[in-house]
Amino acid sequence: MPALSSRVRNITPSGKDGWEVHFEAMTRRQAGEPIIMLSVGDHDFHTPAETLALTLGAKLPARNLSMGWRANRANAITTGSAATSAPSWHAHDLFLTWTPDAGALAGLETARVDLRLNNLLDKDYHEHLADGVSGWELSAPGRGAVLAVSGSF
């Protein structure tokens, strides 16, 4: 084994080993204190899941329309801790974009109207990297619609 530097040799222990700190933190957490566990064996970050995003779309140039379907899927994460493990999820979205060439919006440069329908199946899921600091999951929004009108002049 290589020799330790003088700085490392001069570090004095605090009197508690890692397991004592770990179990003290667990006891306090179970008692309701907002403890963030970053001790023995706990990661200080979450592992991203393998994800797949697929978009299929079509354009109707005669009507200045583009539309499509988007699917997102994330695999489950299994770790040694229930706090960092998460089930798989999938969500489906639809989108439609219209670029007007006549009417009130036609005079605007880059005018467009976007309609998005998100999470069509109203799945209750959370993205794996969106865990709250307290350990509570931050759920993704349920089914929703977004209408946006934009342009510059």
JSON list of C-alpha atoms in Angstrom, two decimals:
[
{"chain": "A", "resi": 1, "resn": "MET", "atom": "CA", "xyz": [0.00, 0.00, 0.00]},
{"chain": "A", "resi": 2, "resn": "PRO", "atom": "CA", "xyz": [1.38, 3.46, -0.84]},
{"chain": "A", "resi": 3, "resn": "ALA", "atom": "CA", "xyz": [2.42, 5.68, 2.05]},
{"chain": "A", "resi": 4, "resn": "LEU", "atom": "CA", "xyz": [-0.09, 8.30, 3.14]},
{"chain": "A", "resi": 5, "resn": "SER", "atom": "CA", "xyz": [0.85, 11.96, 2.96]},
{"chain": "A", "resi": 6, "resn": "SER", "atom": "CA", "xyz": [1.56, 13.84, 6.16]},
{"chain": "A", "resi": 7, "resn": "ARG", "atom": "CA", "xyz": [-1.67, 15.83, 5.71]},
{"chain": "A", "resi": 8, "resn": "VAL", "atom": "CA", "xyz": [-3.77, 12.67, 5.59]},
{"chain": "A", "resi": 9, "resn": "ARG", "atom": "CA", "xyz": [-1.92, 11.12, 8.54]},
{"chain": "A", "resi": 10, "resn": "ASN", "atom": "CA", "xyz": [-2.62, 14.24, 10.63]},
{"chain": "A", "resi": 11, "resn": "ILE", "atom": "CA", "xyz": [-6.42, 14.08, 10.16]},
{"chain": "A", "resi": 12, "resn": "THR", "atom": "CA", "xyz": [-7.95, 13.30, 13.52]},
{"chain": "A", "resi": 13, "resn": "PRO", "atom": "CA", "xyz": [-11.17, 11.31, 13.52]},
{"chain": "A", "resi": 14, "resn": "SER", "atom": "CA", "xyz": [-14.32, 12.92, 14.91]},
{"chain": "A", "resi": 15, "resn": "GLY", "atom": "CA", "xyz": [-15.02, 9.98, 17.18]},
{"chain": "A", "resi": 16, "resn": "LYS", "atom": "CA", "xyz": [-17.88, 8.64, 15.05]},
{"chain": "A", "resi": 17, "resn": "ASP", "atom": "CA", "xyz": [-17.51, 6.23, 12.19]},
{"chain": "A", "resi": 18, "resn": "GLY", "atom": "CA", "xyz": [-19.60, 6.39, 9.01]},
{"chain": "A", "resi": 19, "resn": "TRP", "atom": "CA", "xyz": [-22.19, 3.89, 10.21]},
{"chain": "A", "resi": 20, "resn": "GLU", "atom": "CA", "xyz": [-22.86, 5.84, 13.41]},
{"chain": "A", "resi": 21, "resn": "VAL", "atom": "CA", "xyz": [-23.51, 8.98, 11.36]},
{"chain": "A", "resi": 22, "resn": "HIS", "atom": "CA", "xyz": [-25.70, 7.00, 8.96]},
{"chain": "A", "resi": 23, "resn": "PHE", "atom": "CA", "xyz": [-27.88, 5.44, 11.67]},
{"chain": "A", "resi": 24, "resn": "GLU", "atom": "CA", "xyz": [-28.18, 8.74, 13.55]},
{"chain": "A", "resi": 25, "resn": "ALA", "atom": "CA", "xyz": [-29.40, 10.42, 10.34]},
{"chain": "A", "resi": 26, "resn": "MET", "atom": "CA", "xyz": [-31.86, 7.57, 9.69]},
{"chain": "A", "resi": 27, "resn": "THR", "atom": "CA", "xyz": [-33.24, 7.81, 13.24]},
{"chain": "A", "resi": 28, "resn": "ARG", "atom": "CA", "xyz": [-33.73, 11.56, 12.93]},
{"chain": "A", "resi": 29, "resn": "ARG", "atom": "CA", "xyz": [-35.33, 11.19, 9.47]},
{"chain": "A", "resi": 30, "resn": "GLN", "atom": "CA", "xyz": [-37.79, 8.58, 10.79]},
{"chain": "A", "resi": 31, "resn": "ALA", "atom": "CA", "xyz": [-38.65, 10.97, 13.62]},
{"chain": "A", "resi": 32, "resn": "GLY", "atom": "CA", "xyz": [-39.82, 13.47, 10.99]},
{"chain": "A", "resi": 33, "resn": "GLU", "atom": "CA", "xyz": [-36.81, 15.75, 10.66]},
{"chain": "A", "resi": 34, "resn": "PRO", "atom": "CA", "xyz": [-36.13, 16.85, 7.06]},
{"chain": "A", "resi": 35, "resn": "ILE", "atom": "CA", "xyz": [-32.84, 14.98, 6.72]},
{"chain": "A", "resi": 36, "resn": "ILE", "atom": "CA", "xyz": [-31.20, 14.52, 3.31]},
{"chain": "A", "resi": 37, "resn": "MET", "atom": "CA", "xyz": [-29.30, 11.25, 3.42]},
{"chain": "A", "resi": 38, "resn": "LEU", "atom": "CA", "xyz": [-25.85, 11.53, 1.83]},
{"chain": "A", "resi": 39, "resn": "SER", "atom": "CA", "xyz": [-24.09, 8.99, 3.99]},
{"chain": "A", "resi": 40, "resn": "VAL", "atom": "CA", "xyz": [-22.73, 5.49, 3.57]},
{"chain": "A", "resi": 41, "resn": "GLY", "atom": "CA", "xyz": [-23.96, 3.90, 0.35]},
{"chain": "A", "resi": 42, "resn": "ASP", "atom": "CA", "xyz": [-26.28, 6.74, -0.62]},
{"chain": "A", "resi": 43, "resn": "HIS", "atom": "CA", "xyz": [-25.75, 8.54, -3.89]},
{"chain": "A", "resi": 44, "resn": "ASP", "atom": "CA", "xyz": [-25.85, 12.32, -3.90]},
{"chain": "A", "resi": 45, "resn": "PHE", "atom": "CA", "xyz": [-27.41, 12.21, -7.36]},
{"chain": "A", "resi": 46, "resn": "HIS", "atom": "CA", "xyz": [-30.12, 10.24, -9.15]},
{"chain": "A", "resi": 47, "resn": "THR", "atom": "CA", "xyz": [-29.38, 7.91, -12.02]},
{"chain": "A", "resi": 48, "resn": "PRO", "atom": "CA", "xyz": [-31.08, 8.85, -15.27]},
{"chain": "A", "resi": 49, "resn": "ALA", "atom": "CA", "xyz": [-33.16, 6.12, -16.84]},
{"chain": "A", "resi": 50, "resn": "GLU", "atom": "CA", "xyz": [-32.72, 4.86, -20.37]},
{"chain": "A", "resi": 51, "resn": "THR", "atom": "CA", "xyz": [-35.24, 6.82, -22.39]},
{"chain": "A", "resi": 52, "resn": "LEU", "atom": "CA", "xyz": [-36.76, 6.63, -25.84]},
{"chain": "A", "resi": 53, "resn": "ALA", "atom": "CA", "xyz": [-38.41, 9.56, -27.61]},
{"chain": "A", "resi": 54, "resn": "LEU", "atom": "CA", "xyz": [-40.22, 9.02, -30.89]},
{"chain": "A", "resi": 55, "resn": "THR", "atom": "CA", "xyz": [-41.84, 11.70, -33.02]},
{"chain": "A", "resi": 56, "resn": "LEU", "atom": "CA", "xyz": [-43.91, 11.05, -36.13]},
{"chain": "A", "resi": 57, "resn": "GLY", "atom": "CA", "xyz": [-45.16, 13.99, -38.12]},
{"chain": "A", "resi": 58, "resn": "ALA", "atom": "CA", "xyz": [-46.64, 15.18, -41.37]},
{"chain": "A", "resi": 59, "resn": "LYS", "atom": "CA", "xyz": [-46.86, 18.44, -43.29]},
{"chain": "A", "resi": 60, "resn": "LEU", "atom": "CA", "xyz": [-49.74, 19.74, -45.36]},
{"chain": "A", "resi": 61, "resn": "PRO", "atom": "CA", "xyz": [-48.08, 22.60, -47.30]},
{"chain": "A", "resi": 62, "resn": "ALA", "atom": "CA", "xyz": [-51.28, 23.59, -49.08]},
{"chain": "A", "resi": 63, "resn": "ARG", "atom": "CA", "xyz": [-52.83, 24.42, -45.69]},
{"chain": "A", "resi": 64, "resn": "ASN", "atom": "CA", "xyz": [-49.62, 25.61, -43.96]},
{"chain": "A", "resi": 65, "resn": "LEU", "atom": "CA", "xyz": [-50.05, 22.87, -41.35]},
{"chain": "A", "resi": 66, "resn": "SER", "atom": "CA", "xyz": [-47.65, 20.52, -39.65]},
{"chain": "A", "resi": 67, "resn": "MET", "atom": "CA", "xyz": [-48.81, 17.97, -37.12]},
{"chain": "A", "resi": 68, "resn": "GLY", "atom": "CA", "xyz": [-47.55, 14.98, -35.25]},
{"chain": "A", "resi": 69, "resn": "TRP", "atom": "CA", "xyz": [-47.48, 12.54, -32.40]},
{"chain": "A", "resi": 70, "resn": "ARG", "atom": "CA", "xyz": [-44.73, 12.27, -29.80]},
{"chain": "A", "resi": 71, "resn": "ALA", "atom": "CA", "xyz": [-44.13, 9.35, -27.45]},
{"chain": "A", "resi": 72, "resn": "ASN", "atom": "CA", "xyz": [-41.71, 9.33, -24.52]},
{"chain": "A", "resi": 73, "resn": "ARG", "atom": "CA", "xyz": [-40.79, 6.25, -22.55]},
{"chain": "A", "resi": 74, "resn": "ALA", "atom": "CA", "xyz": [-38.39, 5.81, -19.65]},
{"chain": "A", "resi": 75, "resn": "ASN", "atom": "CA", "xyz": [-37.25, 2.44, -18.33]},
{"chain": "A", "resi": 76, "resn": "ALA", "atom": "CA", "xyz": [-37.52, 1.58, -14.66]},
{"chain": "A", "resi": 77, "resn": "ILE", "atom": "CA", "xyz": [-34.59, 2.28, -12.39]},
{"chain": "A", "resi": 78, "resn": "THR", "atom": "CA", "xyz": [-33.74, -0.34, -9.79]},
{"chain": "A", "resi": 79, "resn": "THR", "atom": "CA", "xyz": [-31.16, 0.60, -7.20]},
{"chain": "A", "resi": 80, "resn": "GLY", "atom": "CA", "xyz": [-30.37, -0.63, -3.73]},
{"chain": "A", "resi": 81, "resn": "SER", "atom": "CA", "xyz": [-32.72, 1.97, -2.27]},
{"chain": "A", "resi": 82, "resn": "ALA", "atom": "CA", "xyz": [-36.46, 2.49, -2.67]},
{"chain": "A", "resi": 83, "resn": "ALA", "atom": "CA", "xyz": [-35.79, 6.23, -2.56]},
{"chain": "A", "resi": 84, "resn": "THR", "atom": "CA", "xyz": [-33.81, 6.14, -5.81]},
{"chain": "A", "resi": 85, "resn": "SER", "atom": "CA", "xyz": [-35.70, 3.33, -7.58]},
{"chain": "A", "resi": 86, "resn": "ALA", "atom": "CA", "xyz": [-38.57, 4.28, -9.88]},
{"chain": "A", "resi": 87, "resn": "PRO", "atom": "CA", "xyz": [-41.02, 2.50, -12.19]},
{"chain": "A", "resi": 88, "resn": "SER", "atom": "CA", "xyz": [-41.05, 2.86, -15.96]},
{"chain": "A", "resi": 89, "resn": "TRP", "atom": "CA", "xyz": [-43.43, 5.34, -17.59]},
{"chain": "A", "resi": 90, "resn": "HIS", "atom": "CA", "xyz": [-44.64, 6.48, -20.99]},
{"chain": "A", "resi": 91, "resn": "ALA", "atom": "CA", "xyz": [-46.54, 9.52, -22.22]},
{"chain": "A", "resi": 92, "resn": "HIS", "atom": "CA", "xyz": [-48.10, 10.51, -25.53]},
{"chain": "A", "resi": 93, "resn": "ASP", "atom": "CA", "xyz": [-48.54, 14.01, -26.96]},
{"chain": "A", "resi": 94, "resn": "LEU", "atom": "CA", "xyz": [-50.12, 15.49, -30.11]},
{"chain": "A", "resi": 95, "resn": "PHE", "atom": "CA", "xyz": [-49.11, 18.76, -31.74]},
{"chain": "A", "resi": 96, "resn": "LEU", "atom": "CA", "xyz": [-50.37, 20.97, -34.56]},
{"chain": "A", "resi": 97, "resn": "THR", "atom": "CA", "xyz": [-48.73, 24.10, -36.02]},
{"chain": "A", "resi": 98, "resn": "TRP", "atom": "CA", "xyz": [-50.39, 26.50, -38.44]},
{"chain": "A", "resi": 99, "resn": "THR", "atom": "CA", "xyz": [-48.50, 29.26, -40.26]},
{"chain": "A", "resi": 100, "resn": "PRO", "atom": "CA", "xyz": [-51.08, 31.73, -41.61]},
{"chain": "A", "resi": 101, "resn": "ASP", "atom": "CA", "xyz": [-50.53, 33.41, -44.98]},
{"chain": "A", "resi": 102, "resn": "ALA", "atom": "CA", "xyz": [-53.82, 35.35, -45.00]},
{"chain": "A", "resi": 103, "resn": "GLY", "atom": "CA", "xyz": [-55.98, 37.15, -42.46]},
{"chain": "A", "resi": 104, "resn": "ALA", "atom": "CA", "xyz": [-55.11, 39.19, -39.38]},
{"chain": "A", "resi": 105, "resn": "LEU", "atom": "CA", "xyz": [-51.91, 37.23, -38.57]},
{"chain": "A", "resi": 106, "resn": "ALA", "atom": "CA", "xyz": [-50.56, 37.16, -42.15]},
{"chain": "A", "resi": 107, "resn": "GLY", "atom": "CA", "xyz": [-48.85, 40.56, -41.74]},
{"chain": "A", "resi": 108, "resn": "LEU", "atom": "CA", "xyz": [-46.72, 39.29, -38.86]},
{"chain": "A", "resi": 109, "resn": "GLU", "atom": "CA", "xyz": [-43.33, 37.96, -39.79]},
{"chain": "A", "resi": 110, "resn": "THR", "atom": "CA", "xyz": [-42.88, 34.39, -38.54]},
{"chain": "A", "resi": 111, "resn": "ALA", "atom": "CA", "xyz": [-46.51, 34.22, -37.36]},
{"chain": "A", "resi": 112, "resn": "ARG", "atom": "CA", "xyz": [-47.63, 30.83, -36.13]},
{"chain": "A", "resi": 113, "resn": "VAL", "atom": "CA", "xyz": [-50.29, 29.18, -34.03]},
{"chain": "A", "resi": 114, "resn": "ASP", "atom": "CA", "xyz": [-49.32, 26.11, -32.01]},
{"chain": "A", "resi": 115, "resn": "LEU", "atom": "CA", "xyz": [-51.66, 23.67, -30.32]},
{"chain": "A", "resi": 116, "resn": "ARG", "atom": "CA", "xyz": [-50.27, 20.91, -28.08]},
{"chain": "A", "resi": 117, "resn": "LEU", "atom": "CA", "xyz": [-52.18, 18.21, -26.26]},
{"chain": "A", "resi": 118, "resn": "ASN", "atom": "CA", "xyz": [-49.84, 16.76, -23.65]},
{"chain": "A", "resi": 119, "resn": "ASN", "atom": "CA", "xyz": [-50.09, 13.48, -21.73]},
{"chain": "A", "resi": 120, "resn": "LEU", "atom": "CA", "xyz": [-53.12, 12.30, -23.68]},
{"chain": "A", "resi": 121, "resn": "LEU", "atom": "CA", "xyz": [-53.65, 9.21, -21.53]},
{"chain": "A", "resi": 122, "resn": "ASP", "atom": "CA", "xyz": [-53.41, 11.29, -18.33]},
{"chain": "A", "resi": 123, "resn": "LYS", "atom": "CA", "xyz": [-50.65, 9.08, -16.92]},
{"chain": "A", "resi": 124, "resn": "ASP", "atom": "CA", "xyz": [-49.52, 9.73, -13.35]},
{"chain": "A", "resi": 125, "resn": "TYR", "atom": "CA", "xyz": [-45.73, 9.59, -13.56]},
{"chain": "A", "resi": 126, "resn": "HIS", "atom": "CA", "xyz": [-42.63, 11.49, -12.59]},
{"chain": "A", "resi": 127, "resn": "GLU", "atom": "CA", "xyz": [-39.45, 11.94, -14.53]},
{"chain": "A", "resi": 128, "resn": "HIS", "atom": "CA", "xyz": [-36.66, 10.10, -12.77]},
{"chain": "A", "resi": 129, "resn": "LEU", "atom": "CA", "xyz": [-34.49, 13.16, -12.26]},
{"chain": "A", "resi": 130, "resn": "ALA", "atom": "CA", "xyz": [-37.38, 15.25, -10.90]},
{"chain": "A", "resi": 131, "resn": "ASP", "atom": "CA", "xyz": [-37.33, 14.04, -7.32]},
{"chain": "A", "resi": 132, "resn": "GLY", "atom": "CA", "xyz": [-37.87, 16.64, -4.65]},
{"chain": "A", "resi": 133, "resn": "VAL", "atom": "CA", "xyz": [-35.20, 17.46, -2.13]},
{"chain": "A", "resi": 134, "resn": "SER", "atom": "CA", "xyz": [-37.31, 16.02, 0.66]},
{"chain": "A", "resi": 135, "resn": "GLY", "atom": "CA", "xyz": [-37.60, 12.72, -1.19]},
{"chain": "A", "resi": 136, "resn": "TRP", "atom": "CA", "xyz": [-41.16, 13.35, -2.38]},
{"chain": "A", "resi": 137, "resn": "GLU", "atom": "CA", "xyz": [-41.66, 12.81, -6.08]},
{"chain": "A", "resi": 138, "resn": "LEU", "atom": "CA", "xyz": [-42.57, 15.78, -8.23]},
{"chain": "A", "resi": 139, "resn": "SER", "atom": "CA", "xyz": [-45.24, 14.38, -10.56]},
{"chain": "A", "resi": 140, "resn": "ALA", "atom": "CA", "xyz": [-45.42, 15.46, -14.16]},
{"chain": "A", "resi": 141, "resn": "PRO", "atom": "CA", "xyz": [-48.49, 17.49, -15.09]},
{"chain": "A", "resi": 142, "resn": "GLY", "atom": "CA", "xyz": [-51.57, 15.49, -16.04]},
{"chain": "A", "resi": 143, "resn": "ARG", "atom": "CA", "xyz": [-53.40, 15.85, -19.33]},
{"chain": "A", "resi": 144, "resn": "GLY", "atom": "CA", "xyz": [-53.20, 19.38, -20.63]},
{"chain": "A", "resi": 145, "resn": "ALA", "atom": "CA", "xyz": [-53.61, 21.61, -23.65]},
{"chain": "A", "resi": 146, "resn": "VAL", "atom": "CA", "xyz": [-51.46, 24.54, -24.72]},
{"chain": "A", "resi": 147, "resn": "LEU", "atom": "CA", "xyz": [-52.46, 27.11, -27.33]},
{"chain": "A", "resi": 148, "resn": "ALA", "atom": "CA", "xyz": [-49.78, 29.62, -28.33]},
{"chain": "A", "resi": 149, "resn": "VAL", "atom": "CA", "xyz": [-49.90, 32.42, -30.88]},
{"chain": "A", "resi": 150, "resn": "SER", "atom": "CA", "xyz": [-46.58, 34.00, -31.77]},
{"chain": "A", "resi": 151, "resn": "GLY", "atom": "CA", "xyz": [-44.97, 36.23, -34.37]},
{"chain": "A", "resi": 152, "resn": "SER", "atom": "CA", "xyz": [-42.69, 39.16, -34.85]},
{"chain": "A", "resi": 153, "resn": "PHE", "atom": "CA", "xyz": [-43.13, 42.42, -36.76]}
]
